Short mmCIF file of C-alpha atoms in Angstrom, two decimals:
data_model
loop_
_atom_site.label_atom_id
_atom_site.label_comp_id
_atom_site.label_asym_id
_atom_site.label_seq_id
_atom_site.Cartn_x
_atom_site.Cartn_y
_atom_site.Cartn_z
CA UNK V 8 4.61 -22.80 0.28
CA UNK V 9 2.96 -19.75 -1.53
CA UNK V 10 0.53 -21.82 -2.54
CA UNK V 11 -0.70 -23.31 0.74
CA UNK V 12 -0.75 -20.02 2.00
CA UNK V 13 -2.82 -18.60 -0.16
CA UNK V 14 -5.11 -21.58 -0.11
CA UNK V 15 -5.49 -20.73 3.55
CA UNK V 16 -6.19 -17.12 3.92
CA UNK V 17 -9.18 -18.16 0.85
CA UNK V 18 -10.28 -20.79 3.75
CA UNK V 19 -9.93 -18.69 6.36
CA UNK V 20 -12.13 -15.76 4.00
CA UNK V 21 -14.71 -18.58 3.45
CA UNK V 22 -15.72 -18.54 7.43
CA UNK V 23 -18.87 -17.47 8.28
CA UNK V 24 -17.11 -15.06 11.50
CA UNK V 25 -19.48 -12.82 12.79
CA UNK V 26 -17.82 -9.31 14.19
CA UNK V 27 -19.00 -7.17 16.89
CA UNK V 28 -17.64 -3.98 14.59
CA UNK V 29 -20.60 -3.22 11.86
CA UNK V 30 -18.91 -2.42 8.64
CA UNK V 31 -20.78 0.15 5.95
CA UNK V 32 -19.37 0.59 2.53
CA UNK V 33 -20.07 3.98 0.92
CA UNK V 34 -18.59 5.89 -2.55
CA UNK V 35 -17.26 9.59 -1.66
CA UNK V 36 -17.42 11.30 -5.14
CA UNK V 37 -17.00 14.82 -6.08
CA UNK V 38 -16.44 16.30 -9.22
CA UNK V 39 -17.20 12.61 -11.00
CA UNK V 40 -14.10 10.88 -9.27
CA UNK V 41 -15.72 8.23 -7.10
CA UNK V 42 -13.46 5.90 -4.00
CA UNK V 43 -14.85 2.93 -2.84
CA UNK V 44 -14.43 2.46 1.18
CA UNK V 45 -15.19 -0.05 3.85
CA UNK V 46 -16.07 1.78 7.26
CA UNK V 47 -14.87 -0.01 10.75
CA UNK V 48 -16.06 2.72 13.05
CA UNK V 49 -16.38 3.17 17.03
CA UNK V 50 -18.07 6.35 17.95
CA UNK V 51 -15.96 6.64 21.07
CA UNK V 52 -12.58 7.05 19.60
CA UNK V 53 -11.37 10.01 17.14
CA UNK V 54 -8.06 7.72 15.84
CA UNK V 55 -8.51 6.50 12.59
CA UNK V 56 -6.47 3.93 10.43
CA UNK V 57 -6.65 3.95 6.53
CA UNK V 58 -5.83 0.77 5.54
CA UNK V 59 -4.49 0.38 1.63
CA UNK V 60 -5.06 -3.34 0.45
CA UNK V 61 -2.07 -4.81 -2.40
CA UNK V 62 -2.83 -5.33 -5.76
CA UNK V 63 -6.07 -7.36 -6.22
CA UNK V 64 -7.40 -4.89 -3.96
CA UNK V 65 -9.49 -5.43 -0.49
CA UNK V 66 -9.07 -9.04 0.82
CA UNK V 67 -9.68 -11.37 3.78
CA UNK V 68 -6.30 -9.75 5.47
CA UNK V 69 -7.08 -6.25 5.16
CA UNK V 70 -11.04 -6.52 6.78
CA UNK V 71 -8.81 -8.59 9.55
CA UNK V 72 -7.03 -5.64 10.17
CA UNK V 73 -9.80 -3.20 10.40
CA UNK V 74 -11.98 -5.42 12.74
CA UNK V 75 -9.06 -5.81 14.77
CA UNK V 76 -8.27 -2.11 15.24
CA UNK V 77 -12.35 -1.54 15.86
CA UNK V 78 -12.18 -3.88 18.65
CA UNK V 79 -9.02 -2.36 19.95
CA UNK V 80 -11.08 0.70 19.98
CA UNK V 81 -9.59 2.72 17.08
CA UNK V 82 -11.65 3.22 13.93
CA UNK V 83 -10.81 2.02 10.68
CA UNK V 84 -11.26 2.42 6.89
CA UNK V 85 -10.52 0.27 3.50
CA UNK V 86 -9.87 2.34 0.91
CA UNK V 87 -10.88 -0.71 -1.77
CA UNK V 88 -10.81 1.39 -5.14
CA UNK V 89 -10.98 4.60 -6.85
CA UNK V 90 -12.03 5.64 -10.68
CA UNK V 91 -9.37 4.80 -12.62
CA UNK V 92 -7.42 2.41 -10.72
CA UNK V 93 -8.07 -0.89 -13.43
CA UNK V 94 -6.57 1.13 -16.12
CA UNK V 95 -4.36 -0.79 -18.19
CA UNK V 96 -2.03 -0.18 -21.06
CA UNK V 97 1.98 0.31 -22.19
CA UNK V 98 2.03 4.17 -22.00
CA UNK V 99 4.67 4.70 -19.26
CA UNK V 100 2.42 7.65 -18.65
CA UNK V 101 -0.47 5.45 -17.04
CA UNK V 102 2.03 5.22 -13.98
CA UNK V 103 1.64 9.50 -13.61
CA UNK V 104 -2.16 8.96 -13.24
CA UNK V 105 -2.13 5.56 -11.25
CA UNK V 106 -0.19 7.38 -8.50
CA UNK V 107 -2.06 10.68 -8.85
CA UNK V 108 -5.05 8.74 -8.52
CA UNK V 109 -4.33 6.93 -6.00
CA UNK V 110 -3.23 10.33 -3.75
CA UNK V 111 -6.27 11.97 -5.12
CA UNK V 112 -8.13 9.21 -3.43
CA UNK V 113 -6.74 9.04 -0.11
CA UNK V 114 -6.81 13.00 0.02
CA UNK V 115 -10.31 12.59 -0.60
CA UNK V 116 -11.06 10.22 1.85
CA UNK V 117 -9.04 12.20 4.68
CA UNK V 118 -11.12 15.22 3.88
CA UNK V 119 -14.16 13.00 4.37
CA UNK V 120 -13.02 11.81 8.13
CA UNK V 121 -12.00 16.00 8.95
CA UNK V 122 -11.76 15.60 12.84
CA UNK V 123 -10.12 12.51 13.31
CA UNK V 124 -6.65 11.56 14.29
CA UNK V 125 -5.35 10.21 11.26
CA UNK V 126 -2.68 6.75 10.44
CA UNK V 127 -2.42 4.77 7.26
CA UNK V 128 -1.45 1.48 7.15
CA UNK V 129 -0.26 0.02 3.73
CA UNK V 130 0.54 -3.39 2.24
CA UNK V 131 2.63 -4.08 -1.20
CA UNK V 132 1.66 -1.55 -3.60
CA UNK V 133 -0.53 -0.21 -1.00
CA UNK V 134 2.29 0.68 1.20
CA UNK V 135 4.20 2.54 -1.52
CA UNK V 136 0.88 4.52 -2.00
CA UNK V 137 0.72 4.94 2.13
CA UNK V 138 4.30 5.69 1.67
CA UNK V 139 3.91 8.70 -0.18
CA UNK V 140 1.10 10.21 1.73
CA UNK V 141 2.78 9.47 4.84
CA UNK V 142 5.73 11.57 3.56
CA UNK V 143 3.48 14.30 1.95
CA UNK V 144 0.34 14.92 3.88
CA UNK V 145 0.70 16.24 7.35
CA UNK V 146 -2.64 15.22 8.49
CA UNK V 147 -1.48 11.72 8.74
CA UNK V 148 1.00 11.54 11.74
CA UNK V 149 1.64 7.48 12.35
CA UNK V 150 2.00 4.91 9.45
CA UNK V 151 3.10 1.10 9.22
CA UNK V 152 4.43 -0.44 5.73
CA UNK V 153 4.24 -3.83 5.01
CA UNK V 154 6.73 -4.76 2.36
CA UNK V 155 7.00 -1.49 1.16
CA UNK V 156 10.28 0.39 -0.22
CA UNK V 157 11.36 3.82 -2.18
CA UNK V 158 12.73 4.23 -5.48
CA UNK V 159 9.26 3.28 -7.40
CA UNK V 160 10.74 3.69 -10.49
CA UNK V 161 13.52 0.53 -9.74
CA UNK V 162 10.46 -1.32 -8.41
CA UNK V 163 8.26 -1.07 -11.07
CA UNK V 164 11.35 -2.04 -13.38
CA UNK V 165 12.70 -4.87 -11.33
CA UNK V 166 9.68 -6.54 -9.52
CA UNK V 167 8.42 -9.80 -10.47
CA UNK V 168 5.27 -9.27 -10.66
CA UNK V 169 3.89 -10.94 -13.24
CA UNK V 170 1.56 -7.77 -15.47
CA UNK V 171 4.65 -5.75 -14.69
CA UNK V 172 7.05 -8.10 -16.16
CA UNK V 173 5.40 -8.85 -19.17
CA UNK V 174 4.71 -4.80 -19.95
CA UNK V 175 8.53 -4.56 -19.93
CA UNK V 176 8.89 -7.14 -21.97
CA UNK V 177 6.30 -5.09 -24.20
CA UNK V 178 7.83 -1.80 -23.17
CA UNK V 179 11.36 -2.94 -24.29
CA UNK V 180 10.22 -3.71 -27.95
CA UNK V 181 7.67 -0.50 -27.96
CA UNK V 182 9.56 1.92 -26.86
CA UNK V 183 13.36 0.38 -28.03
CA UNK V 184 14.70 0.47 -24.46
CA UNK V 185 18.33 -0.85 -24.92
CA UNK V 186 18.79 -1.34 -21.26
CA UNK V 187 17.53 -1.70 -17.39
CA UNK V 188 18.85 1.90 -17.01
CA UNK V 189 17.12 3.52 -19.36
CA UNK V 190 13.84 1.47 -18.72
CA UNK V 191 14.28 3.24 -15.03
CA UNK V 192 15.10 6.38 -16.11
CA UNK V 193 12.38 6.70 -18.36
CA UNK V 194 10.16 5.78 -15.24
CA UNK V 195 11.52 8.38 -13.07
CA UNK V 196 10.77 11.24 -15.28
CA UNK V 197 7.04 9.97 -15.59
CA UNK V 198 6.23 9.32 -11.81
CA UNK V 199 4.97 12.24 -10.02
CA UNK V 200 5.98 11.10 -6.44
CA UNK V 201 9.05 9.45 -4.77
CA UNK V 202 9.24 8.88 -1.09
CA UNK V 203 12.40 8.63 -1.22
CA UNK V 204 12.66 12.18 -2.50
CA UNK V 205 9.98 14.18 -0.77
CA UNK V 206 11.01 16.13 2.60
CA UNK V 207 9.22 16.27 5.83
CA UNK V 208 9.89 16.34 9.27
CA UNK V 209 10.48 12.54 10.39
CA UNK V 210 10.25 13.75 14.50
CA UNK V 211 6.51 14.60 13.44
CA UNK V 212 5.65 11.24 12.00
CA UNK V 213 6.21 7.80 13.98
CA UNK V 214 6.50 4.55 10.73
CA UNK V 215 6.64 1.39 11.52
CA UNK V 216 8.16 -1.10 8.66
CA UNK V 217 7.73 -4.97 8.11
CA UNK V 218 10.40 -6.03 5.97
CA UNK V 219 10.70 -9.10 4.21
CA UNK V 220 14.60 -10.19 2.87
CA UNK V 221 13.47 -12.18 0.43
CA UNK V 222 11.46 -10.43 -1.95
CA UNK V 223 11.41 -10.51 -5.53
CA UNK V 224 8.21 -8.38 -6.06
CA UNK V 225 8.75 -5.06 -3.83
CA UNK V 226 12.60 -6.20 -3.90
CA UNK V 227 14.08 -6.41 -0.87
CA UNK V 228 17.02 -3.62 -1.88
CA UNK V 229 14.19 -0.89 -2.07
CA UNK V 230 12.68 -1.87 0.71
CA UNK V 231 16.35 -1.31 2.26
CA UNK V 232 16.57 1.95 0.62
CA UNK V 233 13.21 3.39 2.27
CA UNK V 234 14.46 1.74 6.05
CA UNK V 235 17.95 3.55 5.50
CA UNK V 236 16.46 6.69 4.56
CA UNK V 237 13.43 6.96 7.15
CA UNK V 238 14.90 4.77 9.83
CA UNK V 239 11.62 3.27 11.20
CA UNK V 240 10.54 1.04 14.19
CA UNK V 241 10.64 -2.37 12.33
CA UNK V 242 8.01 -4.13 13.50
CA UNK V 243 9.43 -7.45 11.97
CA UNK V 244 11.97 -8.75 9.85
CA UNK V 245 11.15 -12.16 7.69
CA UNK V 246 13.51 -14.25 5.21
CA UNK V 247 10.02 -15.56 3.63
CA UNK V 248 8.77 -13.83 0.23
CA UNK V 249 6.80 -11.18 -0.49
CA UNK V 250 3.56 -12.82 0.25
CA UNK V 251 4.31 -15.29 2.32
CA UNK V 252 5.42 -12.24 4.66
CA UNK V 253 2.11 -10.81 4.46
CA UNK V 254 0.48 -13.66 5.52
CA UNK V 255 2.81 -14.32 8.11
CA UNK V 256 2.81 -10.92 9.93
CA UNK V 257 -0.94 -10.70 9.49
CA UNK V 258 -1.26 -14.05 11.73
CA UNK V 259 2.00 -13.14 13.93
CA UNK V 260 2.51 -9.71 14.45
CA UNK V 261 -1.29 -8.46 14.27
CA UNK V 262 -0.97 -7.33 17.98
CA UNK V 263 2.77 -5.31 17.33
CA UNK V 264 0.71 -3.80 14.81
CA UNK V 265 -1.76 -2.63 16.48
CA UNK V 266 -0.62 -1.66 19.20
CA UNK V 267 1.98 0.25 17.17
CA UNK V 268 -1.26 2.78 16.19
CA UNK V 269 -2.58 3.23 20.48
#
């Protein structure tokens, strides 16, 4: 089933579909840190939707998205990458600067669209990043998570994601972990940001979840966790996996979606 699907969002990529939205890609850099963007813009409109791809970064779903919301009227941005973000290595510490970074770059990129009224909308790991700034930065006052959840430490420990399971493995034998528990308390004292954890005023911000009860890679208890503590509009609930749910919202529940940011 995961396979077909993916087979057909490649086919579907592979289309030669012409858009009445012009895109531009640009780098915003200062001070040597450089993010990579894809910009979905209507001059009329002063909404604006960050969109934060999963890992593997920009794909055929997330430009779907923004050409959607740019013919809905709303403008629209892809943040695809930032410096930094294809680090790799067993250091638990790399997880400090991959979320760092990753709030470094959307900070950057909202003080490059000053003026507009700001959303984010986040998929996978990209929702846990949209997560965070969604809880953190009050410029950003609507936000929709796609199989997103709280508690990144338990995620990163439990997913089954394949690079993550096999630096545990590594981890375990590095580091002498003798348990799960310590593995995720190790985490916890490492990451710099838990939305879980981080305080804001809820009647100020309007979410929007899509939750998927089947998930082994943002497991379905976190997500849980994040709908108990923020309780969000869900936009839609699906027993399929993790990306199976993707796909399936993306060709389903597109229009909830959007609409959800009018």
């Amino acid at each position: 089933m995961k396979k077909y699907i993916l087979t057909t969002v490649v086919l579907l990529s592979a289309l030669n579909i012409s858009y009445a939205c012009p895109v531009k890609t640009k780098v915003i850099s200062q001070n040597g840190f450089n993010t990579h963007v894809a910009e979905y813009l209507v001059k009329s409109s002063d909404e604006l939707v960050l969109i934060l791809p999963p890992t593997g970064g920009e794909n055929f779903i997330d430009r779907s998205y923004a050409q959607n919301f740019c013919d809905a009227g709303i403008n629209a941005v892809i943040i695809k990458n930032w410096t930094g973000d294809d680090e790799y290595n067993l250091e638990l510490e790399i997880h400090t600067r991959y979320y760092n970074r990753a709030q470094h770059a959307i900070k950057q990129v909202i003080n490059e669209y000053q003026g507009f009224q700001l959303s984010i909308l986040g998929t996978s790991v990209g929702g846990l990043h949209a997560s965070i700034a969604l809880a953190r930065l009050k410029e950003i006052k609507k936000g929709v998570l796609i199989v997103s959840g709280g508690d990144i430490a338990s995620i990163i420990a439990n997913t089954n994601q394949d690079i993550l399971v096999e630096a545990k493995k590594k981890r375990f034998r590095l580091f002498n972990f003798k348990n799960n528990e310590e593995y995720v308390a190790a985490l916890r004292a490492i990451l710099p940001y838990e939305p879980l954890k981080i305080n804001f005023d809820s009647s100020e911000k309007k979410i929007g979840m899509v939750i998927s009860t089947n998930d082994d890679i943002v497991p379905t208890r976190n997500q849980m966790k994040l709908k108990r503590k923020w309780n969000p509009t869900i936009i839609s609930s699906s027993w399929l996996g993790h990306t199976a749910t993707v796909v399936k919202t993306w060709l389903f529940n597109s229009s909830e979606i959007i609409n959800f940011f009018k």
